[in-house]
Coordinates of C-alpha atoms in Angstrom, one line a residue:
M1 CA 0.1 0.0 0.1
D2 CA 3.0 2.2 -0.1
R3 CA 2.9 4.9 -2.8
L4 CA 3.5 8.7 -3.0
A5 CA 0.7 11.0 -1.9
L6 CA -1.6 12.0 -4.7
R7 CA -4.0 15.1 -5.0
E8 CA -6.9 13.0 -3.8
D9 CA -5.0 12.2 -0.5
W10 CA -4.4 15.7 0.2
S11 CA -8.0 16.5 -0.4
C12 CA -9.1 13.8 2.1
A13 CA -6.6 15.1 4.6
K14 CA -7.9 18.5 4.4
S15 CA -11.5 17.4 4.8
V16 CA -10.8 15.2 7.8
F17 CA -8.7 17.6 9.7
S18 CA -9.5 21.3 10.3
Y19 CA -8.6 23.7 13.2
Q20 CA -11.9 23.3 15.0
K21 CA -11.7 19.5 14.8
V22 CA -8.1 19.3 16.0
A23 CA -8.8 21.7 19.0
W24 CA -12.0 19.8 19.8
A25 CA -9.9 16.5 20.0
I26 CA -7.5 18.2 22.2
R27 CA -9.9 19.5 24.7
S28 CA -11.7 16.3 24.8
F29 CA -9.1 14.7 27.0
Q30 CA -8.8 14.6 30.8
P31 CA -6.0 16.9 31.5
Y32 CA -3.7 14.8 33.5
K33 CA -4.3 11.3 31.8
S34 CA -1.0 9.2 31.8
P35 CA 1.3 10.1 28.9
G36 CA 3.1 8.0 26.4
V37 CA 6.8 7.6 26.0
D38 CA 7.2 11.1 25.1
G39 CA 5.8 12.5 28.4
I40 CA 3.3 14.7 26.9
I41 CA 0.0 15.1 29.0
P42 CA -3.2 16.6 27.4
A43 CA -2.9 19.7 29.8
M44 CA 0.3 20.7 27.9
L45 CA -1.5 20.9 24.7
Q46 CA -4.8 22.4 26.2
E47 CA -2.9 25.4 27.8
S48 CA -1.3 26.0 24.3
V49 CA -4.1 25.3 21.8
D50 CA -3.7 28.7 19.8
L51 CA 0.1 27.9 19.6
V52 CA 0.0 24.1 18.9
V53 CA -2.9 23.6 16.6
P54 CA -1.6 25.3 13.3
K55 CA 1.5 23.1 13.6
L56 CA -0.4 19.9 14.6
L57 CA -2.9 20.6 11.7
S58 CA -0.1 20.6 9.2
L59 CA 1.7 17.8 10.7
F60 CA -1.6 15.6 10.8
R61 CA -2.7 16.4 7.2
T62 CA 0.8 15.5 6.0
S63 CA 0.8 12.2 8.2
L64 CA -2.7 11.3 6.7
A65 CA -2.0 12.3 3.1
T66 CA 1.4 10.3 3.0
G67 CA 0.0 7.4 5.2
V68 CA 3.1 7.7 7.4
I69 CA 3.2 8.0 11.0
P70 CA 6.2 9.3 13.1
S71 CA 7.9 6.2 14.4
A72 CA 8.2 7.8 17.9
W73 CA 4.4 7.9 18.1
K74 CA 4.0 4.3 17.2
T75 CA 5.9 3.2 20.3
S76 CA 3.7 2.5 23.3
R77 CA 4.3 2.1 27.1
V78 CA 2.5 -0.9 28.1
I79 CA 1.3 -1.2 31.8
F80 CA -0.3 -4.6 32.9
I81 CA -3.5 -4.5 35.0
P82 CA -4.3 -7.9 36.8
K83 CA -7.7 -9.1 35.9
P84 CA -10.1 -9.3 38.9
G85 CA -11.3 -12.7 40.3
R86 CA -8.2 -14.8 39.2
T87 CA -6.8 -17.3 41.6
S88 CA -3.3 -16.7 40.3
Y89 CA -1.4 -14.5 38.2
D90 CA 1.5 -16.5 36.7
R91 CA 0.2 -16.4 33.0
A92 CA 0.0 -13.5 30.5
K93 CA -3.6 -14.1 30.2
D94 CA -4.2 -13.0 33.8
Y95 CA -3.2 -9.6 33.2
R96 CA -5.0 -6.9 30.7
P97 CA -2.3 -4.9 28.6
I98 CA -3.1 -1.2 28.5
S99 CA -1.1 0.9 26.0
L100 CA -0.2 4.3 26.9
T101 CA 0.6 6.1 23.7
S102 CA 1.5 9.8 22.6
F103 CA -1.3 12.1 23.1
L104 CA -0.5 13.4 19.7
L105 CA -1.3 10.2 17.9
K106 CA -4.4 10.0 20.2
T107 CA -5.3 13.5 19.0
M108 CA -5.0 12.5 15.4
E109 CA -6.8 9.1 16.0
K110 CA -9.8 10.9 17.7
V111 CA -10.4 13.0 14.6
I112 CA -10.2 10.1 12.2
D113 CA -12.5 8.2 14.4
R114 CA -15.0 10.8 14.3
H115 CA -14.6 10.9 10.7
V116 CA -15.2 7.1 10.5
R117 CA -18.3 7.0 12.6
V118 CA -20.0 10.0 10.8
N119 CA -19.1 9.3 7.3
V120 CA -18.3 5.6 6.8
L121 CA -20.5 4.1 9.5
G122 CA -23.0 6.6 8.9
N123 CA -23.3 5.3 5.4
C124 CA -22.8 1.6 6.1
P125 CA -23.8 1.4 9.9
L126 CA -22.8 -1.5 12.2
H127 CA -25.4 -4.2 13.2
T128 CA -28.1 -2.8 15.6
N129 CA -27.3 -5.5 17.9
Q130 CA -23.8 -4.1 18.7
H131 CA -24.0 -2.0 21.9
A132 CA -20.4 -1.0 22.5
Y133 CA -19.2 2.5 21.7
Q134 CA -22.2 3.5 20.1
Q135 CA -24.1 6.7 20.7
G136 CA -27.2 6.1 22.4
K137 CA -26.3 2.5 23.6
S138 CA -24.5 1.2 26.8
C139 CA -24.1 -1.9 28.9
E140 CA -27.7 -1.2 30.3
T141 CA -29.1 -1.4 26.7
A142 CA -27.4 -4.8 26.0
L143 CA -28.8 -6.1 29.4
H144 CA -32.1 -4.8 28.5
N145 CA -32.5 -6.3 25.3
L146 CA -31.0 -9.6 26.5
V147 CA -33.3 -10.0 29.6
G148 CA -36.3 -8.8 27.6
I149 CA -35.8 -11.9 25.2
I150 CA -35.4 -14.1 28.3
E151 CA -38.5 -12.7 30.0
Q152 CA -40.6 -13.3 26.9
A153 CA -39.6 -16.7 26.7
I154 CA -40.2 -17.5 30.4
A155 CA -43.7 -15.8 30.0
C156 CA -44.6 -17.9 27.2
K157 CA -43.3 -21.2 29.0
E158 CA -40.4 -21.5 26.5
I159 CA -36.7 -22.2 26.7
A160 CA -34.2 -19.3 26.1
L161 CA -30.9 -21.2 25.6
A162 CA -28.1 -18.8 25.6
V163 CA -24.4 -19.2 25.0
F164 CA -21.9 -16.5 26.2
L165 CA -18.8 -16.6 24.0
D166 CA -15.3 -15.8 25.3
I167 CA -13.3 -14.7 22.4
E168 CA -9.4 -15.0 23.4
G169 CA -7.5 -11.9 23.1
A170 CA -9.8 -10.1 20.8
F171 CA -8.0 -6.8 20.6
D172 CA -4.6 -8.4 20.8
N173 CA -5.0 -11.2 18.1
T174 CA -7.0 -9.4 15.4
S175 CA -5.0 -9.2 12.2
T176 CA -4.2 -6.2 10.4
G177 CA -5.3 -7.6 7.1
S178 CA -8.8 -8.4 8.6
I179 CA -9.3 -4.9 10.0
V180 CA -8.1 -3.4 6.6
S181 CA -10.3 -5.5 4.5
K182 CA -13.3 -4.5 6.7
L183 CA -12.5 -0.9 6.2
V184 CA -12.2 -1.4 2.5
S185 CA -15.6 -3.5 2.3
R186 CA -17.4 -0.3 3.8
N187 CA -15.9 2.0 1.1
T188 CA -13.6 3.9 3.5
E189 CA -11.3 6.3 1.7
E190 CA -8.1 4.6 0.5
T191 CA -6.2 7.5 2.2
I192 CA -7.6 6.5 5.6
V193 CA -7.1 2.7 4.9
R194 CA -3.4 3.3 4.1
W195 CA -2.9 5.4 7.3
V196 CA -4.7 2.8 9.6
N197 CA -2.5 0.1 8.0
N198 CA 0.6 2.1 8.8
M199 CA -0.5 2.6 12.4
L200 CA -1.1 -0.9 13.0
S201 CA 2.1 -2.1 11.2
D202 CA 5.6 -1.9 12.8
R203 CA 4.4 -1.0 16.3
R204 CA 6.7 -1.3 19.2
V205 CA 5.8 -1.7 22.8
Q206 CA 7.9 -1.1 25.8
A207 CA 7.3 -2.5 29.3
S208 CA 9.4 -1.9 32.4
L209 CA 10.0 -4.0 35.7
C210 CA 12.4 -3.1 38.4
G211 CA 14.1 -0.6 36.3
V212 CA 14.7 -2.9 33.4
I213 CA 13.0 -1.7 30.0
K214 CA 12.1 -4.2 27.4
E215 CA 10.9 -3.3 23.8
V216 CA 9.4 -5.7 21.4
K217 CA 7.7 -5.5 17.9
A218 CA 4.0 -6.2 17.9
Q219 CA 2.9 -8.3 15.1
K220 CA -0.8 -8.2 15.1
G221 CA -3.7 -6.8 17.2
C222 CA -4.9 -3.3 17.9
R223 CA -3.9 -1.4 20.9
Q224 CA -6.0 -1.7 24.2
G225 CA -6.4 1.9 25.1
G226 CA -6.1 3.1 21.5
V227 CA -8.8 5.8 20.5
L228 CA -9.6 4.0 17.2
S229 CA -9.3 0.3 18.5
P230 CA -12.9 -0.1 19.6
S231 CA -14.3 1.1 16.2
L232 CA -11.7 -1.2 14.3
W233 CA -12.9 -4.2 16.6
N234 CA -16.5 -3.5 16.1
L235 CA -15.9 -3.6 12.3
V236 CA -14.5 -7.0 12.5
V237 CA -16.9 -8.7 15.0
D238 CA -19.7 -7.1 12.8
D239 CA -19.7 -10.0 10.2
L240 CA -20.5 -12.5 13.0
L241 CA -23.5 -10.7 14.4
V242 CA -24.9 -10.0 10.7
T243 CA -24.3 -13.7 9.6
L244 CA -25.9 -15.2 13.0
N245 CA -29.0 -12.8 12.9
A246 CA -29.5 -13.4 9.1
Q247 CA -29.8 -17.1 9.9
G248 CA -32.5 -16.2 12.5
L249 CA -30.2 -16.8 15.4
Y250 CA -30.4 -13.8 17.8
A251 CA -26.8 -12.7 18.7
Q252 CA -25.8 -9.2 20.3
G253 CA -22.5 -7.9 21.3
Y254 CA -20.9 -5.6 23.6
A255 CA -17.5 -5.3 22.1
D256 CA -16.0 -8.8 22.5
D257 CA -18.7 -10.0 24.9
I258 CA -20.9 -11.9 22.4
V259 CA -24.1 -13.7 23.4
I260 CA -26.3 -16.0 21.2
V261 CA -29.9 -16.7 22.3
I262 CA -32.2 -19.6 20.8
R263 CA -35.8 -19.4 21.8
G264 CA -38.1 -22.4 21.5
K265 CA -40.5 -24.8 23.3
Y266 CA -38.4 -28.0 23.0
M267 CA -34.9 -28.4 24.2
D268 CA -33.7 -30.7 21.3
T269 CA -34.9 -28.1 18.8
C270 CA -32.9 -25.3 20.6
L271 CA -29.9 -27.5 20.9
G272 CA -29.9 -28.4 17.3
L273 CA -30.1 -24.7 16.3
M274 CA -27.3 -23.8 18.7
K275 CA -25.1 -26.4 17.2
R276 CA -25.5 -24.7 13.9
A277 CA -24.7 -21.3 15.6
M278 CA -21.6 -22.9 16.9
S279 CA -20.7 -23.9 13.5
I280 CA -20.9 -20.4 12.1
V281 CA -19.0 -19.1 15.2
E282 CA -16.0 -21.5 14.3
Q283 CA -15.8 -20.7 10.7
W284 CA -15.8 -16.9 11.6
C285 CA -13.1 -17.5 13.9
I286 CA -11.1 -19.5 11.4
T287 CA -11.5 -16.7 8.7
E288 CA -10.5 -13.9 11.1
G289 CA -7.6 -15.7 12.8
L290 CA -9.2 -15.8 16.2
S291 CA -10.4 -18.2 18.7
V292 CA -12.9 -18.9 21.4
N293 CA -12.1 -20.7 24.5
P294 CA -14.7 -23.7 24.9
T295 CA -13.8 -24.1 28.7
K296 CA -14.8 -20.3 29.3
T297 CA -17.6 -20.5 27.0
V298 CA -20.7 -20.9 28.9
M299 CA -24.3 -22.1 28.2
V300 CA -27.4 -21.3 30.4
P301 CA -30.9 -22.7 29.8
F302 CA -33.2 -19.9 30.9
T303 CA -36.7 -21.6 31.6
N304 CA -39.1 -22.5 34.2
Q305 CA -39.6 -25.9 32.7
R306 CA -38.7 -28.7 35.1
N307 CA -37.6 -31.2 32.5
A308 CA -35.5 -28.9 30.4
E309 CA -32.3 -31.0 30.9
I310 CA -29.2 -30.9 28.4
E311 CA -28.0 -34.4 27.9
T312 CA -25.4 -33.4 25.4
A313 CA -24.0 -29.9 25.2
P314 CA -22.9 -28.6 21.7
K315 CA -19.1 -28.7 21.0
L316 CA -17.0 -25.7 20.2
F317 CA -13.6 -26.5 18.6
G318 CA -13.8 -30.1 19.7
G319 CA -14.6 -29.1 23.3
D320 CA -17.9 -29.4 25.3
I321 CA -19.4 -26.1 26.3
L322 CA -19.9 -25.7 30.1
V323 CA -23.4 -25.8 31.0
A324 CA -24.3 -23.6 34.1
K325 CA -27.2 -22.3 36.0
E326 CA -26.3 -18.7 36.0
F327 CA -23.8 -16.4 34.5
K328 CA -22.4 -13.0 35.2
Y329 CA -22.9 -10.9 32.0
L330 CA -21.8 -7.2 31.9
G331 CA -21.7 -7.3 35.7
V332 CA -25.1 -8.6 36.5
R333 CA -25.8 -12.2 37.5
L334 CA -28.5 -14.1 35.2
D335 CA -29.8 -17.0 37.0
Q336 CA -31.9 -19.6 35.1
K337 CA -35.2 -18.4 36.2
L338 CA -34.4 -14.8 36.5
T339 CA -35.1 -14.7 40.2
W340 CA -32.1 -12.2 40.7
N341 CA -31.4 -13.8 44.2
S342 CA -27.9 -14.7 43.3
H343 CA -27.3 -11.1 41.9
L344 CA -28.8 -9.5 44.9
K345 CA -26.9 -11.4 47.4
S346 CA -23.7 -10.7 45.5
I347 CA -24.1 -7.0 45.2
A348 CA -25.0 -6.7 49.0
S349 CA -22.0 -8.9 50.0
R350 CA -19.7 -6.6 47.8
S351 CA -21.3 -3.4 49.2
Q352 CA -20.8 -4.7 53.0
T353 CA -17.3 -5.4 52.1
A354 CA -16.9 -1.9 50.8
L355 CA -18.6 -0.4 53.7
A356 CA -16.3 -2.5 56.0
M357 CA -13.1 -1.2 54.4
M358 CA -14.6 2.3 54.9
G359 CA -15.3 1.5 58.5
R360 CA -11.6 1.0 59.0
A361 CA -10.9 4.6 58.3
V362 CA -13.6 6.0 60.5
G363 CA -13.8 6.2 64.2
S364 CA -15.9 8.0 66.7
T365 CA -13.3 10.7 67.2
W366 CA -10.9 10.2 64.2
G367 CA -10.7 9.3 60.6
L368 CA -12.6 10.5 57.6
N369 CA -15.3 13.3 58.3
P370 CA -19.0 12.5 57.9
N371 CA -19.2 14.4 54.5
M372 CA -16.5 12.3 53.1
V373 CA -18.0 9.0 54.1
N374 CA -21.3 10.3 52.8
W375 CA -19.8 11.1 49.5
L376 CA -18.0 7.7 49.2
Y377 CA -21.4 6.0 50.0
T378 CA -23.5 8.0 47.5
R379 CA -20.8 8.2 44.7
V380 CA -19.1 4.8 45.0
V381 CA -21.2 2.1 47.1
R382 CA -24.7 2.9 46.2
P383 CA -24.1 3.3 42.3
M384 CA -22.4 -0.1 42.5
M385 CA -25.5 -1.5 44.3
V386 CA -28.0 -0.1 41.7
Y387 CA -25.8 -0.9 38.5
G388 CA -28.1 -2.7 36.0
S389 CA -31.3 -1.9 38.1
V390 CA -33.2 -1.4 34.7
V391 CA -33.3 -5.1 34.7
W392 CA -33.7 -6.3 37.8
W393 CA -35.7 -3.5 39.6
P394 CA -38.9 -5.7 40.0
K395 CA -37.0 -7.8 42.5
V396 CA -37.1 -4.9 45.1
A397 CA -40.9 -5.2 45.4
Q398 CA -40.2 -8.4 47.5
K399 CA -39.9 -8.1 51.3
T400 CA -36.6 -10.2 51.3
A401 CA -35.1 -7.7 48.8
V402 CA -36.2 -4.9 50.9
K403 CA -34.6 -6.5 54.0
I404 CA -31.2 -6.9 52.2
L405 CA -31.0 -3.5 50.8
S406 CA -32.2 -1.9 54.1
K407 CA -29.4 -3.7 55.9
V408 CA -26.7 -2.4 53.5
Q409 CA -28.0 1.3 53.8
R410 CA -28.3 1.0 57.5
S411 CA -24.5 0.1 57.8
A412 CA -23.9 3.0 55.6
C413 CA -25.8 5.4 57.8
L414 CA -24.1 4.3 61.0
A415 CA -20.6 4.8 59.3
I416 CA -21.6 8.2 58.0
T417 CA -23.0 9.4 61.4
G418 CA -21.1 7.3 63.9
A419 CA -24.5 6.7 65.8
M420 CA -25.1 3.9 68.1
R421 CA -26.8 0.9 66.5
G422 CA -30.1 1.5 68.0
T423 CA -30.5 5.1 66.7
A424 CA -33.6 5.4 64.5
A425 CA -34.5 7.4 61.5
L426 CA -30.9 7.9 60.3
E427 CA -32.0 7.9 56.7
V428 CA -34.3 10.8 57.3
V429 CA -31.6 12.6 59.0
L430 CA -29.3 12.2 56.2
S431 CA -31.8 12.8 53.5
L432 CA -31.2 9.4 52.0
P433 CA -34.3 7.8 50.3
P434 CA -34.8 4.0 51.1
L435 CA -32.5 2.1 48.7
E436 CA -35.5 0.0 47.1
V437 CA -36.9 3.6 46.2
F438 CA -33.8 4.8 45.0
T439 CA -33.3 1.5 42.7
R440 CA -36.7 2.3 41.3
G441 CA -35.9 5.7 40.4
E442 CA -32.5 4.7 38.7
A443 CA -34.2 1.9 36.8
R444 CA -37.0 4.5 35.4
M445 CA -34.3 7.0 34.4
A446 CA -32.3 4.4 32.5
A447 CA -35.3 3.1 30.8

């Protein structure tokens, strides 16, 4: 794809980049985000917009027109964040690599990402069942759609057989060729395709430990933490969603979290359709050079039927898919009958643990002041409690749920005020609505 810049390339570069767009991209970053290897933080650019934007505008247009990115920009500083819930951390898969790149490149990416979303995806949009990185969509819309299908199946005395896929290293293992082909198939300007290909090629990553710095060349994948990476991954996985839904097999995605749902009255029929879906998944993985871990892919039969037993689970890449009675999807535990008992117990336990940690920093005469403890509860613990309430809010109508929620908020009130355990009406004193009432309100706002 190497060639000299043509008149069309310069025309494309001028249409993509303008003074206003570059200034907007610079101001959109949090001022003190961690820098890349060049040490430049957004605040430096934001405090000198009038000075740097004209120079960056010329540089960005030249980079896009020629399809060449400064090599210093393509070197990332990688930090490894331990994935929660792991029993050990002795494998590379137990860590999530986050790439810290130059904010000069991120600024350029942001403008190009905006162009791709408006001009490319505006004319050839992604499948409607993709909920990640889409305006007006979120984890809650993905949960709402999925739970709606399951609730309809249960209400009709049917089975909603769901398989939750675990795509191994989705961002890390996606090939550059696959990403480029998806851009071309959506009639993306050749100038932008060439630039993206250059950005993904010849990348170098740095990691340090105990003062020792190691630098290696990245062979494939798109950077986790890159501005363009989410849009590029969505282009790749879109083919899977389109193919499955075109076959009458409901599938939805939130980035690399894919779930396939088959509705029906009989388990054998649902299993037969699910086997066909797994064949489509296998073929897509082979085509894109990706893989799905069958041992982490989970199947849950959502139903009230008593005889809905799975004798032989479908296979994926030769391995049996694990059959479970519940699954944690996008932070919400979904059990077979959607009773929400498991989810409520889980969030109550996590909240009590968080409150106990807060309690260690508070004493009757020392520690955090009441205003700070109140802020921690209302801004950290309570949002964690009511997350996803748009799907599980009916549970709070039950007395057992009210009792669990009241116990959590009571602990918070005692931590805030330092009052004795028998003190009454602390919610009124602190102007805190009962947690079940607050949960309904949050669900109504999210609906």
